[in-house]
Every structure is written in C-alpha cells, then in structure tokens.
Amino acid sequence: MSFYDLLDRNPGLKNTLRWMLTPRGQARPRLWVKLFLNPFFIKRGKGSRIRRRTRIDILPGKYLKLGQYSTIEDFTTINNGVGTVRIGHHTRVGIGSVIIGPVSIGNNVRLAQHVVLSGLNHNYEDVQVPISEQGVQTSDIYIGDGTWIGANAIVLPGIFIGKHCVVAAGSVVTKDIPSYTVVAGNPARVMKTYDRESKQWIRNRTT
C-alpha cells in the first residue's frame, strides 16, 4: 500500500497532514514547507531562473519541473497542489501569469503577461454544499513546442495546444488547437492555419 493509499483510507490523518502543510482555508503552503520541502520538489535545469518576486506554491507529492535556460518572471504564481507543473527548455513564463497544475509546457514556448493556465475545476453540482467544500476535478493542459500565448489569455482544463501555435491576446481557449494554427477571441476560434504545400499562413474564410 502506498503512502497516498494510506491517506485515502484515513481521512483524519489526511486532514492533519493537510493542516500541517497549509493553514485552513488557504492555498499557500506554510513557510516551513517553502524552506525545507520545496528544494526536494522543484527540479531545475541548467541556467533556469525563477525571479525573486514569484509565488511558488509547491506541495509534496507533486513537482515543479523547470527545463534548461527557462525563466519564470516576477509576480507569477505556480501552484502544484493538485497536479505537477512541467515547463520545458528555453521557455519563458511572462510577468503576472498563473499556472495551476496539472500543466505541461513544451520547449521554446512564450507566455506573455498575465496568462492563466488552470488544470483545475471546482465541483459545484450539490447546491446544498458550498462550492469551496465540494472538491475539485483536474484535467491536464498541454502546450506544444514553439507556441506563443498572448497577454491575458486563458486556457481551460483539459486543453491540448499543438506546436507553433499563436493564441491571441485576451483569448479564452475552450477547445483543442491543432499545430500550426492561429486562434483569437472568446471563445477562441481559428483565424489562420499553415499550409505546408504553399508554405503560407492561410486565413480561415469562415471568420
């Protein structure tokens, strides 16, 4: 039996451990977690940078994996409470962005300012119970190599974005995006796709 199976079978122990890691009603881990546990659950590649004014909420059991020569800029929040966050090589997470795992970001990706990637959704079905007490569901977000996501864009749980895509500023991505595609809007719609035969970006006639 794994440690996590043991916790699932002992709600009291699970609640005690949760209280030790985070104050009741809060998402940010206690200071001792940051000082003594985070070094074991943050995996950083050569030349990677996490700017000083970031909020890195890392809890045991999940990881933050940051690739070589990648940067997490100031005022960004990374939260792995319900899923590991993986960031590839030569990738930059822009100022003020929010990443809530489970999220996987490829190599040479650019996230502009205030981008939100959240692999988490709150349960809400039982109207007799506050939403905050109904738990959460998670679904992985994947961002392919070479993609650029514009400022203030939002990517919802479970979304796959392929290689070399462009997500325009302010877009809300609610559906998967194939590789070599430009999308924009709320909800995001396809604006252009790359045609390999003509080697040109072709505008979508229906937009």
PDB file of N, CA, C and O in Angstrom, residues 17-24 26-35 37-38 55-60 77-81:
ATOM      1  N   LEU A  17      -2.457  16.086   8.049  1.00  0.00           N
ATOM      2  CA  LEU A  17      -1.330  16.384   7.179  1.00  0.00           C
ATOM      3  C   LEU A  17      -1.599  17.646   6.363  1.00  0.00           C
ATOM      4  O   LEU A  17      -0.705  18.490   6.202  1.00  0.00           O
ATOM      5  N   ARG A  18      -2.831  17.785   5.879  1.00  0.00           N
ATOM      6  CA  ARG A  18      -3.189  18.984   5.109  1.00  0.00           C
ATOM      7  C   ARG A  18      -3.033  20.233   5.979  1.00  0.00           C
ATOM      8  O   ARG A  18      -2.540  21.265   5.518  1.00  0.00           O
ATOM      9  N   TRP A  19      -3.463  20.144   7.255  1.00  0.00           N
ATOM     10  CA  TRP A  19      -3.327  21.280   8.170  1.00  0.00           C
ATOM     11  C   TRP A  19      -1.863  21.616   8.417  1.00  0.00           C
ATOM     12  O   TRP A  19      -1.491  22.792   8.517  1.00  0.00           O
ATOM     13  N   MET A  20      -1.016  20.608   8.496  1.00  0.00           N
ATOM     14  CA  MET A  20       0.407  20.848   8.699  1.00  0.00           C
ATOM     15  C   MET A  20       1.042  21.548   7.502  1.00  0.00           C
ATOM     16  O   MET A  20       1.985  22.328   7.653  1.00  0.00           O
ATOM     17  N   LEU A  21       0.522  21.271   6.304  1.00  0.00           N
ATOM     18  CA  LEU A  21       1.099  21.837   5.088  1.00  0.00           C
ATOM     19  C   LEU A  21       0.552  23.221   4.771  1.00  0.00           C
ATOM     20  O   LEU A  21       1.293  24.112   4.348  1.00  0.00           O
ATOM     21  N   THR A  22      -0.756  23.412   4.931  1.00  0.00           N
ATOM     22  CA  THR A  22      -1.393  24.687   4.606  1.00  0.00           C
ATOM     23  C   THR A  22      -2.390  25.072   5.686  1.00  0.00           C
ATOM     24  O   THR A  22      -3.125  24.210   6.182  1.00  0.00           O
ATOM     25  N   PRO A  23      -2.454  26.349   6.043  1.00  0.00           N
ATOM     26  CA  PRO A  23      -3.461  26.787   7.020  1.00  0.00           C
ATOM     27  C   PRO A  23      -4.871  26.530   6.487  1.00  0.00           C
ATOM     28  O   PRO A  23      -5.097  26.560   5.274  1.00  0.00           O
ATOM     29  N   ARG A  24      -5.802  26.290   7.377  1.00  0.00           N
ATOM     30  CA  ARG A  24      -7.178  26.017   6.986  1.00  0.00           C
ATOM     31  C   ARG A  24      -7.750  27.171   6.157  1.00  0.00           C
ATOM     32  O   ARG A  24      -7.655  28.334   6.514  1.00  0.00           O
ATOM     33  N   GLN A  26      -6.750  28.165   3.286  1.00  0.00           N
ATOM     34  CA  GLN A  26      -5.736  28.838   2.477  1.00  0.00           C
ATOM     35  C   GLN A  26      -5.158  27.889   1.435  1.00  0.00           C
ATOM     36  O   GLN A  26      -5.199  26.669   1.593  1.00  0.00           O
ATOM     37  N   ALA A  27      -4.624  28.470   0.360  1.00  0.00           N
ATOM     38  CA  ALA A  27      -3.978  27.667  -0.677  1.00  0.00           C
ATOM     39  C   ALA A  27      -2.460  27.717  -0.571  1.00  0.00           C
ATOM     40  O   ALA A  27      -1.769  26.826  -1.057  1.00  0.00           O
ATOM     41  N   ARG A  28      -1.950  28.759   0.060  1.00  0.00           N
ATOM     42  CA  ARG A  28      -0.499  28.929   0.140  1.00  0.00           C
ATOM     43  C   ARG A  28       0.082  28.063   1.248  1.00  0.00           C
ATOM     44  O   ARG A  28      -0.387  28.103   2.385  1.00  0.00           O
ATOM     45  N   PRO A  29       1.118  27.269   0.943  1.00  0.00           N
ATOM     46  CA  PRO A  29       1.725  26.413   1.977  1.00  0.00           C
ATOM     47  C   PRO A  29       2.357  27.229   3.100  1.00  0.00           C
ATOM     48  O   PRO A  29       2.674  28.399   2.939  1.00  0.00           O
ATOM     49  N   ARG A  30       2.527  26.571   4.228  1.00  0.00           N
ATOM     50  CA  ARG A  30       3.194  27.205   5.359  1.00  0.00           C
ATOM     51  C   ARG A  30       4.665  27.475   5.024  1.00  0.00           C
ATOM     52  O   ARG A  30       5.248  26.838   4.137  1.00  0.00           O
ATOM     53  N   LEU A  31       5.271  28.390   5.756  1.00  0.00           N
ATOM     54  CA  LEU A  31       6.638  28.806   5.487  1.00  0.00           C
ATOM     55  C   LEU A  31       7.606  27.638   5.573  1.00  0.00           C
ATOM     56  O   LEU A  31       8.548  27.538   4.783  1.00  0.00           O
ATOM     57  N   TRP A  32       7.416  26.729   6.524  1.00  0.00           N
ATOM     58  CA  TRP A  32       8.350  25.618   6.686  1.00  0.00           C
ATOM     59  C   TRP A  32       8.355  24.710   5.452  1.00  0.00           C
ATOM     60  O   TRP A  32       9.382  24.105   5.127  1.00  0.00           O
ATOM     61  N   VAL A  33       7.217  24.641   4.764  1.00  0.00           N
ATOM     62  CA  VAL A  33       7.158  23.847   3.531  1.00  0.00           C
ATOM     63  C   VAL A  33       8.086  24.470   2.484  1.00  0.00           C
ATOM     64  O   VAL A  33       8.864  23.779   1.820  1.00  0.00           O
ATOM     65  N   LYS A  34       7.990  25.803   2.346  1.00  0.00           N
ATOM     66  CA  LYS A  34       8.836  26.510   1.381  1.00  0.00           C
ATOM     67  C   LYS A  34      10.316  26.339   1.705  1.00  0.00           C
ATOM     68  O   LYS A  34      11.141  26.112   0.817  1.00  0.00           O
ATOM     69  N   LEU A  35      10.653  26.423   2.998  1.00  0.00           N
ATOM     70  CA  LEU A  35      12.059  26.406   3.386  1.00  0.00           C
ATOM     71  C   LEU A  35      12.678  25.015   3.344  1.00  0.00           C
ATOM     72  O   LEU A  35      13.837  24.862   2.932  1.00  0.00           O
ATOM     73  N   LEU A  37      10.901  21.775   2.359  1.00  0.00           N
ATOM     74  CA  LEU A  37      10.423  20.743   1.433  1.00  0.00           C
ATOM     75  C   LEU A  37      10.577  21.129  -0.034  1.00  0.00           C
ATOM     76  O   LEU A  37      10.845  20.274  -0.878  1.00  0.00           O
ATOM     77  N   ASN A  38      10.377  22.418  -0.337  1.00  0.00           N
ATOM     78  CA  ASN A  38      10.421  22.834  -1.737  1.00  0.00           C
ATOM     79  C   ASN A  38      11.684  22.425  -2.478  1.00  0.00           C
ATOM     80  O   ASN A  38      11.616  22.034  -3.644  1.00  0.00           O
ATOM     81  N   ARG A  55       5.406  33.692  -6.662  1.00  0.00           N
ATOM     82  CA  ARG A  55       4.764  32.888  -5.629  1.00  0.00           C
ATOM     83  C   ARG A  55       4.743  31.450  -6.121  1.00  0.00           C
ATOM     84  O   ARG A  55       4.019  31.120  -7.062  1.00  0.00           O
ATOM     85  N   ILE A  56       5.547  30.621  -5.496  1.00  0.00           N
ATOM     86  CA  ILE A  56       5.667  29.221  -5.903  1.00  0.00           C
ATOM     87  C   ILE A  56       5.062  28.363  -4.800  1.00  0.00           C
ATOM     88  O   ILE A  56       5.677  28.125  -3.763  1.00  0.00           O
ATOM     89  N   ASP A  57       3.820  27.924  -5.014  1.00  0.00           N
ATOM     90  CA  ASP A  57       3.110  27.099  -4.031  1.00  0.00           C
ATOM     91  C   ASP A  57       3.313  25.629  -4.376  1.00  0.00           C
ATOM     92  O   ASP A  57       2.565  25.056  -5.190  1.00  0.00           O
ATOM     93  N   ILE A  58       4.338  25.034  -3.805  1.00  0.00           N
ATOM     94  CA  ILE A  58       4.697  23.655  -4.120  1.00  0.00           C
ATOM     95  C   ILE A  58       4.425  22.779  -2.911  1.00  0.00           C
ATOM     96  O   ILE A  58       4.914  23.038  -1.815  1.00  0.00           O
ATOM     97  N   LEU A  59       3.630  21.732  -3.125  1.00  0.00           N
ATOM     98  CA  LEU A  59       3.299  20.799  -2.056  1.00  0.00           C
ATOM     99  C   LEU A  59       3.902  19.427  -2.345  1.00  0.00           C
ATOM    100  O   LEU A  59       4.058  19.041  -3.521  1.00  0.00           O
ATOM    101  N   PRO A  60       4.242  18.667  -1.321  1.00  0.00           N
ATOM    102  CA  PRO A  60       4.842  17.341  -1.522  1.00  0.00           C
ATOM    103  C   PRO A  60       3.933  16.412  -2.315  1.00  0.00           C
ATOM    104  O   PRO A  60       2.709  16.478  -2.221  1.00  0.00           O
ATOM    105  N   THR A  77       2.462  33.177 -10.368  1.00  0.00           N
ATOM    106  CA  THR A  77       2.087  32.186  -9.367  1.00  0.00           C
ATOM    107  C   THR A  77       2.094  30.803 -10.008  1.00  0.00           C
ATOM    108  O   THR A  77       1.489  30.598 -11.058  1.00  0.00           O
ATOM    109  N   ILE A  78       2.790  29.864  -9.379  1.00  0.00           N
ATOM    110  CA  ILE A  78       2.796  28.468  -9.799  1.00  0.00           C
ATOM    111  C   ILE A  78       2.235  27.640  -8.653  1.00  0.00           C
ATOM    112  O   ILE A  78       2.721  27.731  -7.525  1.00  0.00           O
ATOM    113  N   ASN A  79       1.213  26.834  -8.929  1.00  0.00           N
ATOM    114  CA  ASN A  79       0.590  26.021  -7.885  1.00  0.00           C
ATOM    115  C   ASN A  79       0.488  24.578  -8.370  1.00  0.00           C
ATOM    116  O   ASN A  79      -0.125  24.309  -9.408  1.00  0.00           O
ATOM    117  N   ASN A  80       1.081  23.669  -7.606  1.00  0.00           N
ATOM    118  CA  ASN A  80       1.058  22.251  -7.984  1.00  0.00           C
ATOM    119  C   ASN A  80       0.199  21.431  -7.022  1.00  0.00           C
ATOM    120  O   ASN A  80       0.342  20.212  -6.948  1.00  0.00           O
ATOM    121  N   GLY A  81      -0.678  22.097  -6.266  1.00  0.00           N
ATOM    122  CA  GLY A  81      -1.421  21.401  -5.220  1.00  0.00           C
ATOM    123  C   GLY A  81      -2.208  20.204  -5.710  1.00  0.00           C
ATOM    124  O   GLY A  81      -2.385  19.228  -4.979  1.00  0.00           O
TER     125      GLY A  81
END
